[in-house]
Short mmCIF file of C-alpha atoms in Angstrom, two decimals:
data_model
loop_
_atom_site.label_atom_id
_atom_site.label_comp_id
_atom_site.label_asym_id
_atom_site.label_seq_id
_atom_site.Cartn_x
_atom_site.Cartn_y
_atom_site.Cartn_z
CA UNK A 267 103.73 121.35 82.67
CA UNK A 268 107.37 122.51 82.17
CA UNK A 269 106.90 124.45 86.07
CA UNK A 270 105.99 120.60 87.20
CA UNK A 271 108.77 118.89 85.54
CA UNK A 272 111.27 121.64 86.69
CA UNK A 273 110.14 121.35 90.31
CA UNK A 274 110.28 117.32 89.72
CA UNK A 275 113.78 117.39 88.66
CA UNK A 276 114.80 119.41 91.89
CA UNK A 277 112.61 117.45 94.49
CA UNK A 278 115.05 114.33 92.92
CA UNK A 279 118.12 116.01 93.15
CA UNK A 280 117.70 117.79 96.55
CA UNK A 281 116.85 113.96 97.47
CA UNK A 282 119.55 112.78 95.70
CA UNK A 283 122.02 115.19 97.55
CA UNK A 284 120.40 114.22 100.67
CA UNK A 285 120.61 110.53 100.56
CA UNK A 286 124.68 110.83 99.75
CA UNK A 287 124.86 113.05 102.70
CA UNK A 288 123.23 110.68 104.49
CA UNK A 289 124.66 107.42 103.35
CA UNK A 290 128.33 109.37 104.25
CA UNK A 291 127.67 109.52 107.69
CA UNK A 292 126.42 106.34 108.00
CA UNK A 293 129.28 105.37 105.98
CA UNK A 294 131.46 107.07 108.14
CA UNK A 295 130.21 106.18 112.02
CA UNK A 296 130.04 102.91 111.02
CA UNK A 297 134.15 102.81 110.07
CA UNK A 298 134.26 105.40 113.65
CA UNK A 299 132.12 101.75 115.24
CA UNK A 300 134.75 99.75 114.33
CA UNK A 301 137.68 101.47 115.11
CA UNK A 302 136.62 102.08 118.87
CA UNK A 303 135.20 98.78 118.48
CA UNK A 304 138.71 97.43 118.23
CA UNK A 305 140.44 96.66 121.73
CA UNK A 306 143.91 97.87 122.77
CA UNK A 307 146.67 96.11 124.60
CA UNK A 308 144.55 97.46 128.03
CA UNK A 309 141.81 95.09 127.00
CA UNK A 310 139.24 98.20 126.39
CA UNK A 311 136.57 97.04 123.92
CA UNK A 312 132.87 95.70 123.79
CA UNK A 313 130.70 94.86 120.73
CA UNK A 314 128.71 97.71 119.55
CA UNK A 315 125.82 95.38 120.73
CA UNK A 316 127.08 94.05 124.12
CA UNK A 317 128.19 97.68 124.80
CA UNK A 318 124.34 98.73 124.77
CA UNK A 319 123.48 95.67 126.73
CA UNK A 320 126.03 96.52 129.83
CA UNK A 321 125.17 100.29 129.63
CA UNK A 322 121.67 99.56 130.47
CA UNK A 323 122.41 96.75 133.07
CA UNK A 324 124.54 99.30 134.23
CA UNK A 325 122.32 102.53 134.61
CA UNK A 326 119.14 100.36 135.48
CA UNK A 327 120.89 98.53 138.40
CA UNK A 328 121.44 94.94 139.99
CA UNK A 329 117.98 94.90 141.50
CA UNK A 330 116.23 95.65 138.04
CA UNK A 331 117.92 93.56 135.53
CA UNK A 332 119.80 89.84 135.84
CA UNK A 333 122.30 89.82 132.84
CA UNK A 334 122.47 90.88 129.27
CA UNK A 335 123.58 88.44 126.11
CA UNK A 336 122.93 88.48 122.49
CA UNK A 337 120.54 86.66 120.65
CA UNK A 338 121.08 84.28 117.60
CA UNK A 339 120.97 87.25 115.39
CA UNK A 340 123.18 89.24 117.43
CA UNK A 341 120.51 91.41 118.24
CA UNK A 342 121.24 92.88 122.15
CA UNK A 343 119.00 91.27 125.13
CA UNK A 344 118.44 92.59 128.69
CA UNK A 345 116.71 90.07 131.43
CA UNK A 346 114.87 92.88 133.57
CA UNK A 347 112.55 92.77 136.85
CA UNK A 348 109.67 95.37 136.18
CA UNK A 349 107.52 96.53 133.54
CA UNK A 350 108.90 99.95 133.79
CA UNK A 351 112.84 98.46 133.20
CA UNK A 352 111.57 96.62 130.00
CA UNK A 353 110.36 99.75 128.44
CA UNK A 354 113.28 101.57 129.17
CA UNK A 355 115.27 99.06 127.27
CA UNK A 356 112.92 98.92 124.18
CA UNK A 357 113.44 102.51 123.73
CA UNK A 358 117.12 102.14 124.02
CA UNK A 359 116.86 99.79 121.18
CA UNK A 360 117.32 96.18 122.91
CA UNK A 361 115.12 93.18 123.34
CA UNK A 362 114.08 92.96 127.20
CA UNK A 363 113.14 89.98 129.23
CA UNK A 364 110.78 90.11 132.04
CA UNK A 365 112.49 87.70 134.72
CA UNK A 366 112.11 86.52 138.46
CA UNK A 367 115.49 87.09 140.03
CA UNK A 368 117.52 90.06 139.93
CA UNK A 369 121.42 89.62 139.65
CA UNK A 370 121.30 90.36 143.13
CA UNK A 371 119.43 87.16 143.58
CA UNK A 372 121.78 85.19 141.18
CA UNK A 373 125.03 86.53 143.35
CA UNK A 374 123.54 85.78 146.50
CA UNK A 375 123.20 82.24 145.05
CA UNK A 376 126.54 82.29 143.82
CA UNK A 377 127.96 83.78 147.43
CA UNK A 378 125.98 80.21 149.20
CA UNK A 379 127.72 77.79 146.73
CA UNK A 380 131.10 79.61 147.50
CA UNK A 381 130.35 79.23 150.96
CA UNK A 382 129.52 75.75 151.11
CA UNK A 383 131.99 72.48 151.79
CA UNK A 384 133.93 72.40 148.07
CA UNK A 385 133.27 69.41 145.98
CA UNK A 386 135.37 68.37 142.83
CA UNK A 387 133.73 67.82 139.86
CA UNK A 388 130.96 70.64 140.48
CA UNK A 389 130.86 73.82 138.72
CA UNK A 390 128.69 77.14 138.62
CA UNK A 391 127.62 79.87 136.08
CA UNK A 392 124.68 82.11 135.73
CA UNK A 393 122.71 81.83 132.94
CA UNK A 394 120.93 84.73 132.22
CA UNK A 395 118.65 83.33 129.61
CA UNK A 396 117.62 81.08 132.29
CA UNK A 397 117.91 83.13 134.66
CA UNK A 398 119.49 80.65 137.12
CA UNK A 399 123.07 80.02 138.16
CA UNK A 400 123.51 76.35 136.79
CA UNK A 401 125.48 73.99 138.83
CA UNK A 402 126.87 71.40 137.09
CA UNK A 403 127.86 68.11 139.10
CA UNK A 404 130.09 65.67 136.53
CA UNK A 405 130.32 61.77 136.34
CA UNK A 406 132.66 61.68 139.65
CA UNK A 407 130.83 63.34 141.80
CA UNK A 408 128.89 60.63 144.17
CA UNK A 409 125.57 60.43 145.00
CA UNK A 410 126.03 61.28 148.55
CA UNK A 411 127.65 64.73 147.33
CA UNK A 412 125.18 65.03 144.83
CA UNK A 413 122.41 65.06 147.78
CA UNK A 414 124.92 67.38 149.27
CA UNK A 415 124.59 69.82 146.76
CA UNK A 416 121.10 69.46 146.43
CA UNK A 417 120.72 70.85 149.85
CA UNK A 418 122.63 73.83 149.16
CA UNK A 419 121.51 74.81 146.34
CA UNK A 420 118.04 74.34 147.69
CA UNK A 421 118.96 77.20 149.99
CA UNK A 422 119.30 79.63 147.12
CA UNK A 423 115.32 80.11 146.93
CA UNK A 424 114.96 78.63 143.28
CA UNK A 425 117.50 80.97 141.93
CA UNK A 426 120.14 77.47 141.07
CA UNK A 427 119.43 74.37 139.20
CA UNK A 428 121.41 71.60 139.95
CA UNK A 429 122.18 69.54 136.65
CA UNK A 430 124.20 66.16 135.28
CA UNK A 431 126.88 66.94 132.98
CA UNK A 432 128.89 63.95 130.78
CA UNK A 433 132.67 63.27 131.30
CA UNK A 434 134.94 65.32 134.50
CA UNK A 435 135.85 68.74 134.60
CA UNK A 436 139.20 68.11 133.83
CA UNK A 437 142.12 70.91 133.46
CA UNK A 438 143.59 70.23 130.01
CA UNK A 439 147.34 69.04 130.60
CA UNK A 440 148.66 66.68 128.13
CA UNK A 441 146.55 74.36 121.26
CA UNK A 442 148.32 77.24 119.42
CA UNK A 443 152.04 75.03 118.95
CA UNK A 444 152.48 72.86 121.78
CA UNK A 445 155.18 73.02 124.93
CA UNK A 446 156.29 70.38 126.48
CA UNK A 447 157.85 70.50 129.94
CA UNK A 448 159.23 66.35 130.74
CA UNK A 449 155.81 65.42 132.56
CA UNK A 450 153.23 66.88 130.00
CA UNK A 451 152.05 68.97 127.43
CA UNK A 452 150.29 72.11 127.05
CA UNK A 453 149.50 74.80 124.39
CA UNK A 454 151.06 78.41 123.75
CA UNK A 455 148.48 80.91 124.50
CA UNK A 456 149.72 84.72 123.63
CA UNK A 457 152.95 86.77 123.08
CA UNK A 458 153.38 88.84 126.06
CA UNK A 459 156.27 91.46 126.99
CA UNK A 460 157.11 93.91 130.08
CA UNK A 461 158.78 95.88 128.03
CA UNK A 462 161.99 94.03 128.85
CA UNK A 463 161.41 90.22 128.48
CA UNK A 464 159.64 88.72 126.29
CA UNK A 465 156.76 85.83 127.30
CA UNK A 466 153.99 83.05 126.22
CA UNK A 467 151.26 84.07 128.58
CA UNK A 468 149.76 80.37 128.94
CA UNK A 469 147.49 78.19 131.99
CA UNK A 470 148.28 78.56 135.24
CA UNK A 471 147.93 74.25 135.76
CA UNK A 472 150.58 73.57 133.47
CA UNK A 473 153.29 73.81 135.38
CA UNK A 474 155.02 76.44 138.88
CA UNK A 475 157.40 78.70 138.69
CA UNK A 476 160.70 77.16 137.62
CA UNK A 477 159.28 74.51 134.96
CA UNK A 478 161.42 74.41 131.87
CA UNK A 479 159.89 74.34 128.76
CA UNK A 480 160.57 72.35 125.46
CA UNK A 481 159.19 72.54 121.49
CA UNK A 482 159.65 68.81 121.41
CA UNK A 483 159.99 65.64 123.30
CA UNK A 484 163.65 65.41 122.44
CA UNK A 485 164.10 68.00 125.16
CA UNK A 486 167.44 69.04 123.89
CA UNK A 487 166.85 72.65 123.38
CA UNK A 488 164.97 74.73 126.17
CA UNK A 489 163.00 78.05 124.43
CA UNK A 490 161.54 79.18 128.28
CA UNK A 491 160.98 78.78 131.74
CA UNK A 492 157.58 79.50 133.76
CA UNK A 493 158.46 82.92 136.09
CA UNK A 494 154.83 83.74 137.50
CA UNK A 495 152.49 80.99 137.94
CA UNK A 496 148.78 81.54 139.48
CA UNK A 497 146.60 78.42 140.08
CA UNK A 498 143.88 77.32 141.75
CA UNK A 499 142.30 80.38 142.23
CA UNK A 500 142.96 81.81 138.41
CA UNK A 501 145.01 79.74 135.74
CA UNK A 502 147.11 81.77 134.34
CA UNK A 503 151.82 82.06 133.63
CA UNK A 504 154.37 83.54 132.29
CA UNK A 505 156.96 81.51 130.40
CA UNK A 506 160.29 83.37 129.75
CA UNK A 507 161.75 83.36 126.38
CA UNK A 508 165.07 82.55 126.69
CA UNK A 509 165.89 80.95 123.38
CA UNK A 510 166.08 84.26 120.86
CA UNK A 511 165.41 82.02 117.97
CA UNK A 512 162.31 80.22 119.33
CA UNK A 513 160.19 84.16 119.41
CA UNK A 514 159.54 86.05 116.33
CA UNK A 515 158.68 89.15 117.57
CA UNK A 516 155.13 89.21 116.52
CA UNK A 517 151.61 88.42 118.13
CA UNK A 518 150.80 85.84 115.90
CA UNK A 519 148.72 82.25 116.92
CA UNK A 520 148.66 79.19 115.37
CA UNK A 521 145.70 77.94 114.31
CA UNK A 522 146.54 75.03 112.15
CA UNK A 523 147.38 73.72 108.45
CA UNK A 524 150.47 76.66 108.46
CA UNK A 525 148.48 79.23 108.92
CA UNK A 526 148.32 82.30 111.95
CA UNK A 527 145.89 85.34 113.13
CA UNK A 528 147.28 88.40 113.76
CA UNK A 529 146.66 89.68 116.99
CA UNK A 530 145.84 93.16 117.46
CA UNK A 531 144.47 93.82 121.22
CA UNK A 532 142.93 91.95 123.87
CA UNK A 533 138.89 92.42 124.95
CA UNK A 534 136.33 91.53 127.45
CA UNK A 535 134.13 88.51 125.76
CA UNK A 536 130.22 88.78 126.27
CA UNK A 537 127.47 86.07 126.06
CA UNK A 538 126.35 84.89 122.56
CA UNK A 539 129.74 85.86 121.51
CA UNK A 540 130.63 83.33 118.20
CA UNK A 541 134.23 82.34 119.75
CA UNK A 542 137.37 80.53 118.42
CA UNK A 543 140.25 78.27 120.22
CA UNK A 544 143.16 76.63 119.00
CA UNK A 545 144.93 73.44 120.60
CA UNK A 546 148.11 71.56 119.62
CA UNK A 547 145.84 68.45 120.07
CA UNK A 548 142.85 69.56 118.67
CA UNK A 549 143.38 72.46 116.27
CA UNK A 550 140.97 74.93 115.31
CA UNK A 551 137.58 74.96 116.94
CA UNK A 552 134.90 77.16 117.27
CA UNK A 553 131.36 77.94 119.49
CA UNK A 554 130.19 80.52 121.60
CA UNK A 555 130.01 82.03 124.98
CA UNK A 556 127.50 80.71 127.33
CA UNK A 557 128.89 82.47 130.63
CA UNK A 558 131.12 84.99 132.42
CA UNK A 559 132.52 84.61 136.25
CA UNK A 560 132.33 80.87 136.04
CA UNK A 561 133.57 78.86 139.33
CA UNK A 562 135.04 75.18 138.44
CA UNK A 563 135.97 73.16 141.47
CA UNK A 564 138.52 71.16 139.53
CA UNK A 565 140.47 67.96 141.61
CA UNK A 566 143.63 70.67 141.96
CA UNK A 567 141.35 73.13 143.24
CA UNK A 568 139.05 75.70 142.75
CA UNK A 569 139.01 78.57 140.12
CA UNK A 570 136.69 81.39 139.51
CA UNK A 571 136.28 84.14 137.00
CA UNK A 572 136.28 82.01 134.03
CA UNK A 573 134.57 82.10 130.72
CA UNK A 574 132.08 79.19 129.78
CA UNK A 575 131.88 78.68 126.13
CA UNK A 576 130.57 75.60 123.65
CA UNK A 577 133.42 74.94 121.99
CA UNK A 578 135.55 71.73 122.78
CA UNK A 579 138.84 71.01 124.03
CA UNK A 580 140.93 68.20 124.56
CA UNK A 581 144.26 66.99 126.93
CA UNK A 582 147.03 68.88 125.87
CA UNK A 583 145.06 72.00 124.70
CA UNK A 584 145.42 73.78 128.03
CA UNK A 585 146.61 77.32 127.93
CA UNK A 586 146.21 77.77 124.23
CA UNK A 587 144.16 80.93 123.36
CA UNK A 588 140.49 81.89 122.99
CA UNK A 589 140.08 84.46 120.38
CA UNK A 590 137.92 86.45 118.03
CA UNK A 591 138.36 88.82 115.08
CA UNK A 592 141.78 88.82 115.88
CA UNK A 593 141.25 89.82 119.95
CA UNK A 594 142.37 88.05 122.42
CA UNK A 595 139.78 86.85 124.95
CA UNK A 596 141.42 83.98 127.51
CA UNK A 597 143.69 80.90 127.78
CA UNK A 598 142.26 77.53 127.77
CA UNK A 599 141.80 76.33 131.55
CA UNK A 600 139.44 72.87 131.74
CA UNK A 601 136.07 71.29 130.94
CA UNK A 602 134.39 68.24 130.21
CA UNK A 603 133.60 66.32 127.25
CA UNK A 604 135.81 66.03 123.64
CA UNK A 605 135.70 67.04 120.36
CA UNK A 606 133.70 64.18 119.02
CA UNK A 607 130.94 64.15 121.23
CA UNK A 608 130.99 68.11 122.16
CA UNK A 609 131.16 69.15 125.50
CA UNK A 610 131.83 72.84 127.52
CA UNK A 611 135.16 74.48 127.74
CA UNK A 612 136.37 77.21 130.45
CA UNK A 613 138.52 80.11 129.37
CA UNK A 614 140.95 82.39 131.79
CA UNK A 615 140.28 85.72 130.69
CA UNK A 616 143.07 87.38 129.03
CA UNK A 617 142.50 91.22 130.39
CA UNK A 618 142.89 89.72 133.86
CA UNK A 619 145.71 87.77 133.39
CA UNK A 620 147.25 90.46 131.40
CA UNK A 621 146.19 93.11 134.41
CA UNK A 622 147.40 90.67 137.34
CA UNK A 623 150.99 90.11 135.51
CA UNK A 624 152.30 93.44 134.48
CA UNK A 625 152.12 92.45 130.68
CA UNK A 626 150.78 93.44 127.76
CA UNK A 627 149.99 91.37 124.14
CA UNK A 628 152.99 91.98 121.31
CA UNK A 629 151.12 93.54 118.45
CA UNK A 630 150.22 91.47 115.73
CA UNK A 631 151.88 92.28 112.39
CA UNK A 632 150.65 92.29 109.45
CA UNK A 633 147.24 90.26 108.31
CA UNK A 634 148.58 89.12 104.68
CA UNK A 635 151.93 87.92 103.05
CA UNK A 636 154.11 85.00 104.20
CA UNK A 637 155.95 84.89 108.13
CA UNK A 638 157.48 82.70 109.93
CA UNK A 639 157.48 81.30 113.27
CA UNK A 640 154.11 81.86 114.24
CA UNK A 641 154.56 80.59 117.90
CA UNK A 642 157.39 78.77 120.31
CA UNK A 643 156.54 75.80 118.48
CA UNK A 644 158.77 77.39 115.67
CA UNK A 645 155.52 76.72 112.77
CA UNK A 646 155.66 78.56 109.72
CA UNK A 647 153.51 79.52 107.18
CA UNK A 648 151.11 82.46 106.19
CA UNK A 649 149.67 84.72 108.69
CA UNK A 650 145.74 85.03 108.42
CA UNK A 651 142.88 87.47 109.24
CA UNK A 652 140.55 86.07 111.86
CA UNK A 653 138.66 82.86 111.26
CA UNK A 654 135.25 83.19 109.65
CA UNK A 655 132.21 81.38 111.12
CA UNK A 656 133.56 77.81 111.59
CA UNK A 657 130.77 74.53 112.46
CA UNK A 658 130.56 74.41 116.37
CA UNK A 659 133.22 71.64 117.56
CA UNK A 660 134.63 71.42 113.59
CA UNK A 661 137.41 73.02 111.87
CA UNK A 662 136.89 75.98 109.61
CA UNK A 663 137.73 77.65 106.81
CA UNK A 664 139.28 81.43 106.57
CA UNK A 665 137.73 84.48 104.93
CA UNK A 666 139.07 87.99 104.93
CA UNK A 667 138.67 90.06 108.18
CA UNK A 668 137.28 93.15 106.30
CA UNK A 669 134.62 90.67 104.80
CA UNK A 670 133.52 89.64 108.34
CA UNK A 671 133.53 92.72 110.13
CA UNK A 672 134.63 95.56 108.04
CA UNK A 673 132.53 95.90 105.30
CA UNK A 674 129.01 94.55 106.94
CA UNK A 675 128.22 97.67 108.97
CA UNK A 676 129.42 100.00 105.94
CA UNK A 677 126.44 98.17 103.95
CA UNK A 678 123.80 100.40 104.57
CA UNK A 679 125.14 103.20 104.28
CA UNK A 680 126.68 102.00 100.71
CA UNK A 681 123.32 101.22 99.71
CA UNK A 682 121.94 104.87 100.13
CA UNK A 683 124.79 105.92 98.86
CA UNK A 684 124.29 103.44 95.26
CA UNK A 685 120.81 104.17 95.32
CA UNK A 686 121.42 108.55 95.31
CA UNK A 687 124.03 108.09 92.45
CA UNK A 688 121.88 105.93 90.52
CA UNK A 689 119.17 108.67 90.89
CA UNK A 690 121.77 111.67 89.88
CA UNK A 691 122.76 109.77 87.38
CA UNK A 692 119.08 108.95 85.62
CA UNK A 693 118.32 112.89 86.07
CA UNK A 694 121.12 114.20 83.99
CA UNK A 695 120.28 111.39 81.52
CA UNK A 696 116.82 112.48 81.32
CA UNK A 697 118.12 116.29 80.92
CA UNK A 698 120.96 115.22 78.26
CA UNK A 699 118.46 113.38 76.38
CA UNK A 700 115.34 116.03 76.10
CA UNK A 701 118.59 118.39 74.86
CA UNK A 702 119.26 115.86 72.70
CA UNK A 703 116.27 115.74 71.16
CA UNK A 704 115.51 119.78 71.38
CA UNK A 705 118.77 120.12 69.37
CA UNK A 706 117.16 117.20 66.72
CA UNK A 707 114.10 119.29 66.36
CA UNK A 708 115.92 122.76 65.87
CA UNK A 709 118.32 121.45 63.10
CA UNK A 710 115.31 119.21 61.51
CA UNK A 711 113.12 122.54 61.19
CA UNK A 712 116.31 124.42 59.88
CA UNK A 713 116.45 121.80 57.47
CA UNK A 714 112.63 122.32 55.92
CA UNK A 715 112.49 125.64 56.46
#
């Protein structure tokens, strides 16, 4: 009985020992996850889940898969061809999708639409889910164009789906603090520097090279002027500081009610991504990433490589910036729709924009404490962690960034962790106590003997 109980006590601790060793290196490549998680100035940085999702895109090819995205619970998903593709991406640990067109299908559909005669108020994604490049035609676009586009997109072998969409693709003239320039208004998007100047890295459509820039409509005092200007095409500038007092020094966006996020790196954004943008017209909003290499054929002209999100936008919310967990992802271009009855919302991704210009972000201080101008605009107030999950299309509250990315992943490896202690701790109880009561029944025989 005593051999049993002996050999019972060391199964628990050996298993006790084990699980803290274990729950220590979970502990610990979960912290190593987040910190090459993070992105740096270069834009280098992917999800731990959209990372798995493009390395098996990658390795299986363009004629065996058609896109990756996350699902609702953030759990990786690869649209494959085959059978044989699937299975390779269950045992990598993603979802897979059995689809009908490859991305080589979706890009040669992509490659017709380019081709054909450009229409304004039309604009293109693939959606993987789908697995479809939608083509969206707006309330402008005539029925004789419509038929037009029918025609061409009937050419694409079933691989497009042509599709009403509400309102006009609009660019987003008239964010982060606003800028005004004497003919309209746009939004601050990111603090930028060469190492020599200083810069708001902003939309391309709001204005050439040589606009001069104000922080109110009094116009008195100019804080920049637009040096590199790229649109249609992209939509992304460069606005100069030239006021000292109108930059801070910091990476900091507005987002509203006083507050700022610190920015600490730039990133590539992938579908399913939960996504935030702020506007001087309509602050803080929130929704998520519905496609990459988006075309819009706005009435300036066309632009590709954009990011298609949910979340809304309004005039004068051009060129402020797309963010999350403190990253920066793009600067607003266009869309259609408002914030009252939703709509979609095109993005300018940052990492080109910052590879195309020379530039790189300004890092973004610290994440707690009072600061003060936050952005051009000269606000003030506290700087913030990232947003938490905000209401598509509503404003939002704030919560702490370690509580929405830092400490999840650490959770199961705390648990084991707990759970080991907890049993290390009820062992030397249970030994203290039987000494305990050894010692009682030596002392209580002493006593009557």
């Amino acid at each position: 009985m005593k051999h049993g109980r002996r050999n019972l006590r060391r199964t628990i601790r050996l298993a006790a020992a084990g699980g803290l060793l274990c729950g220590g290196l979970m502990v610990t490549n979960a912290v190593a996850g987040e910190t090459t998680g993070r992105a740096t100035d270069a834009g280098v940085h992917a999800s731990p889940t959209a990372d798995l999702g493009s390395r098996l895109v990658a390795r299986l090819g363009a004629s065996r898969t058609a896109g990756n995205w996350t699902d609702a619970r953030g759990r990786p998903v690869v649209a494959v061809t085959d059978e044989e593709a699937a299975a390779e991406v269950r045992r990598a640990g993603a979802r897979a999708e059995i689809k009908r067109h490859s991305m080589r299908d979706l890009r040669s559909a992509t490659e017709t639409l380019s081709k054909a005669p450009r229409v304004p108020g039309t604009a293109w994604a693939m959606d993987y889910a789908a697995n479809r490049v939608a083509v969206y035609a707006d309330s402008s676009v005539s029925a004789a164009d419509w038929s037009r586009m029918t025609d061409v997109v009937g050419r694409t072998g079933g691989a497009a789906h042509m599709e009403r969409t509400g309102g006009s693709f609009t660019t987003r003239l008239n964010g982060a603090a606003p800028m005004l320039n004497g003919g309209g208004r746009c939004s601050a998007g990111f603090n930028v520097t060469d190492g020599r100047d200083n810069f708001v890295l902003t939309a391309g459509h709001c204005g050439p090279v040589g606009t001069s820039w104000f922080p109110d409509q009094r116009g008195l005092e100019r804080f920049g002027t637009t040096v590199a200007s790229s649109f249609p095409g992209a939509d992304f500038s460069l606005i100069r500081y030239e006021d000292a007092d109108a930059f801070d020094g910091t990476g900091r966006v507005d987002v509203g009610g006083g507050q700022a996020v610190a920015i600490v790196g730039a990133a590539e954004p992938f579908v399913g991504q939960e996504v935030f943008r702020s506007g001087s017209t309509t602050g803080l909003r929130s929704g998520k990433v519905t496609a990459l290499n988006a075309t819009v054929n706005y009435r300036e002209g066309t632009v590709s490589g954009l990011i298609q999100t949910t979340v809304c936008a309004e005039s004068g919310d051009s060129g402020g910036p797309l963010l999350a967990q403190g990253l920066a992802l793009g600067v607003t271009s266009g869309g259609t729709g408002d914030c009252t009855s939703g709509g979609m919302t095109f993005f300018q991704p940052a990492t080109t924009a910052l590879s195309a210009l020379g530039v790189r972000l300004i890092g973004g201080g610290t994440t707690t404490g009072d600061a003060s101008g936050a952005t051009a605009g000269g606000a003030t107030g506290s700087v913030v962690a990232p947003p938490a999950v905000v209401p598509p299309g509503g404003r939002g509250s704030f919560a702490s960034f370690t509580s929405i990315a830092g400490l999840r992943p650490l959770v199961p490896g705390l648990l084991v962790i707990t759970v080991s202690l907890i049993g290390l701790l009820a062992v030397r109880w249970f030994l203290s106590d039987r000494a305990d009561r050894r010692r009682y029944r030596r002392q209580y025989a002493q006593s009557w003997g």
